[in-house]
Tab-separated table of C-alpha atoms in Angstrom:
chain	number	residue	atom	x	y	z
A	559	MET	CA	-35.778	8.467	-33.197
A	560	VAL	CA	-34.711	4.796	-32.671
A	561	GLU	CA	-31.418	5.451	-34.165
A	562	THR	CA	-30.779	8.512	-31.700
A	563	SER	CA	-31.605	6.212	-28.797
A	564	ASN	CA	-29.542	3.558	-30.010
A	565	LYS	CA	-26.483	5.957	-30.359
A	566	ALA	CA	-27.174	7.465	-26.898
A	567	GLY	CA	-27.206	3.912	-25.348
A	568	LYS	CA	-23.924	3.023	-27.024
A	569	LEU	CA	-22.426	6.221	-25.941
A	570	PHE	CA	-23.526	5.706	-22.287
A	571	LEU	CA	-22.084	2.142	-22.269
A	572	CYS	CA	-18.893	3.423	-23.792
A	573	MET	CA	-18.608	6.050	-20.997
A	574	ILE	CA	-19.233	3.395	-18.348
A	575	GLY	CA	-16.637	1.232	-19.987
A	576	VAL	CA	-13.996	4.261	-19.902
A	577	MET	CA	-14.777	4.897	-16.235
A	578	LEU	CA	-14.166	1.213	-15.431
A	579	ILE	CA	-10.961	1.256	-17.357
A	580	PHE	CA	-9.855	4.374	-15.651
A	581	ALA	CA	-10.796	3.165	-12.074
A	582	GLY	CA	-9.380	-0.372	-12.645
A	583	GLY	CA	-6.116	1.341	-14.066
A	584	VAL	CA	-5.806	3.528	-10.915
A	585	PHE	CA	-6.240	0.630	-8.601
A	586	GLU	CA	-3.767	-1.577	-10.819
A	587	TRP	CA	-1.137	1.127	-10.690
A	588	LEU	CA	-1.490	1.551	-6.879
A	589	MET	CA	-1.292	-2.252	-6.272
A	590	ILE	CA	1.787	-2.696	-8.629
A	591	ARG	CA	3.514	0.518	-6.920
A	592	SER	CA	2.763	-1.080	-3.355
A	593	TYR	CA	4.246	-4.499	-4.508
A	594	MET	CA	7.253	-2.916	-5.994
A	595	HIS	CA	7.965	-0.830	-2.798
A	596	ALA	CA	7.587	-3.953	-0.618
A	597	LYS	CA	9.788	-5.922	-2.923
A	598	ALA	CA	12.588	-3.266	-3.157
A	599	SER	CA	13.026	-3.010	0.469
A	600	ARG	CA	13.956	-6.838	0.563
A	601	ASP	CA	17.190	-5.910	-1.577
A	602	TRP	CA	18.452	-3.387	0.892
A	603	PRO	CA	21.559	-4.216	2.783
A	604	GLN	CA	21.081	-5.694	6.220
A	605	VAL	CA	22.794	-4.263	9.356
A	606	ASP	CA	22.583	-4.920	13.095
A	607	ALA	CA	20.301	-2.586	14.901
A	608	VAL	CA	19.721	-1.848	18.589
A	609	VAL	CA	16.276	-0.644	19.665
A	610	LEU	CA	16.772	2.615	21.736
A	611	ARG	CA	13.075	3.310	22.380
A	612	SER	CA	10.050	1.271	22.279
A	613	VAL	CA	6.850	3.072	23.758
A	614	VAL	CA	3.328	2.482	23.128
A	615	ASP	CA	1.581	6.063	22.265
A	616	GLU	CA	-1.963	6.703	22.714
A	617	ARG	CA	-4.204	9.284	21.231
A	618	HIS	CA	-7.694	10.302	22.297
A	619	VAL	CA	-9.981	11.987	19.497
A	620	ASN	CA	-13.398	13.143	20.701
A	621	GLY	CA	-16.049	10.810	19.626
A	622	SER	CA	-13.595	8.129	18.530
A	623	PRO	CA	-12.174	5.132	20.407
A	624	THR	CA	-8.597	5.473	21.630
A	625	GLU	CA	-5.955	4.467	19.253
A	626	PHE	CA	-2.374	3.186	19.726
A	627	ARG	CA	0.825	2.836	17.829
A	628	LEU	CA	4.438	1.867	18.523
A	629	ASN	CA	6.752	4.727	19.019
A	630	ILE	CA	10.118	3.118	18.146
A	631	LEU	CA	13.730	4.327	17.763
A	632	PHE	CA	16.564	2.158	16.838
A	633	GLY	CA	20.240	2.835	16.050
A	634	TYR	CA	22.525	1.171	13.467
A	635	SER	CA	25.674	1.736	11.520
A	636	TYR	CA	25.986	1.764	7.928
A	637	GLN	CA	29.121	2.232	5.903
A	638	GLY	CA	30.899	3.617	9.034
A	639	THR	CA	28.370	6.178	10.075
A	640	ASP	CA	25.913	5.990	12.872
A	641	TYR	CA	22.234	6.621	12.164
A	642	SER	CA	18.834	6.194	13.896
A	643	SER	CA	15.406	5.562	12.484
A	644	ASP	CA	11.889	5.420	13.806
A	645	ARG	CA	10.466	3.405	10.934
A	646	LEU	CA	9.202	-0.112	11.994
A	647	THR	CA	8.132	-0.611	8.245
A	648	PRO	CA	8.503	1.550	5.311
A	649	ARG	CA	5.224	3.230	5.888
A	650	GLY	CA	5.917	4.007	9.508
A	651	ALA	CA	3.856	3.053	12.685
A	652	ARG	CA	0.153	3.209	11.936
A	653	TRP	CA	-2.500	4.049	14.582
A	654	THR	CA	-4.816	1.071	15.450
A	655	LYS	CA	-7.679	0.605	17.880
A	656	SER	CA	-5.888	-2.711	19.089
A	657	ALA	CA	-3.959	-2.146	22.240
A	658	ALA	CA	-3.220	-5.739	22.294
A	659	ALA	CA	-1.598	-5.746	18.930
A	660	VAL	CA	0.623	-2.704	19.721
A	661	GLN	CA	1.715	-4.369	23.073
A	662	GLN	CA	2.644	-7.516	20.992
A	663	LEU	CA	4.639	-5.405	18.892
A	664	ALA	CA	6.337	-3.669	21.745
A	665	SER	CA	7.192	-6.867	23.369
A	666	GLU	CA	8.709	-8.025	20.120
A	667	TYR	CA	11.005	-4.913	20.090
A	668	PRO	CA	11.818	-4.146	23.484
A	669	ALA	CA	14.363	-1.210	24.283
A	670	GLY	CA	17.923	-2.575	24.254
A	671	SER	CA	17.109	-5.501	21.796
A	672	GLY	CA	19.107	-6.433	18.936
A	673	HIS	CA	17.480	-7.043	15.486
A	674	THR	CA	18.365	-7.032	11.816
A	675	ALA	CA	17.467	-3.745	9.930
A	676	TRP	CA	17.368	-3.088	6.314
A	677	VAL	CA	18.923	0.276	5.163
A	678	ASN	CA	17.892	2.138	1.997
A	679	PRO	CA	21.111	2.594	0.361
A	680	GLY	CA	19.984	5.826	-1.361
A	681	GLN	CA	18.874	7.313	1.900
A	682	PRO	CA	20.881	5.634	4.672
A	683	GLU	CA	18.929	7.593	7.345
A	684	LEU	CA	15.882	5.481	6.417
A	685	ALA	CA	16.005	2.020	7.711
A	686	ILE	CA	13.321	-0.458	8.737
A	687	LEU	CA	12.878	-3.510	11.039
A	688	LYS	CA	9.967	-5.104	9.103
A	689	HIS	CA	9.061	-5.427	5.436
A	690	ASP	CA	5.648	-4.289	4.081
A	691	THR	CA	3.609	-7.272	2.736
A	692	GLN	CA	3.884	-8.138	-1.010
A	693	ALA	CA	0.135	-9.321	-0.964
A	694	ALA	CA	-0.614	-6.623	-3.467
A	695	GLY	CA	1.422	-8.360	-6.057
A	696	TYR	CA	-0.739	-11.468	-5.695
A	697	THR	CA	-4.141	-9.470	-6.287
A	698	VAL	CA	-3.195	-7.457	-9.250
A	699	TRP	CA	-5.481	-9.583	-11.219
A	700	PHE	CA	-8.574	-8.133	-9.642
A	701	PRO	CA	-8.323	-4.592	-11.026
A	702	ALA	CA	-7.174	-6.236	-14.349
A	703	LEU	CA	-10.584	-7.843	-14.534
A	704	ILE	CA	-12.280	-4.452	-13.992
A	705	ILE	CA	-10.247	-3.135	-16.933
A	706	VAL	CA	-11.202	-6.081	-19.020
A	707	GLY	CA	-14.814	-5.597	-18.204
A	708	GLY	CA	-14.606	-1.968	-19.253
A	709	CYS	CA	-12.959	-2.931	-22.583
A	710	GLY	CA	-15.696	-5.533	-23.047
A	711	MET	CA	-18.431	-2.895	-22.499
A	712	ILE	CA	-17.000	-0.594	-24.974
A	713	LEU	CA	-16.390	-3.426	-27.729
A	714	GLY	CA	-19.910	-4.740	-27.018
A	715	ALA	CA	-21.446	-1.432	-27.538
A	716	ILE	CA	-19.462	-0.719	-30.805
A	717	ARG	CA	-19.956	-4.208	-32.270
A	718	ASN	CA	-23.680	-4.473	-31.506
A	719	PRO	CA	-25.612	-3.052	-34.268
A	720	GLY	CA	-28.566	-2.666	-32.174
A	721	LYS	CA	-32.079	-3.689	-33.010
A	722	SER	CA	-34.641	-1.697	-34.972
A	723	HIS	CA	-38.191	-1.564	-33.590
A	724	THR	CA	-40.088	-1.231	-36.942
């Protein structure tokens, strides 16, 4: 009876360890991917761009506060061809509840203003005016701790012979 209970406890700890390793691995992969995307856009060629449209959009969803985002369009030339893009960042414009933050962005990118844009050489119709943050690269250690903790649980369960109650 004690041995069956001991095996069940070890199995339970191993299952929790595997779940921690899996969850930590998923978050680790997402953070590394986010960092790599943010890093890659910094290597894209730079071109001059002109803001063609800079408007603050609003949306009203019943039961929720009003949300805002910057609706931007800018034109640029890359390798002799003219393009336009509506991407402020690689992820595009996000909706936010802060009208002031979006108004601040709109004042930084008024229609007719010139800026540096970064062009994706593999998809020249995709260009950005701002890079995503690389903060995910500085916090990859956190999910790694979860993975190490899961491994520790499994090793502890396997190595611990358990106490017999005789």
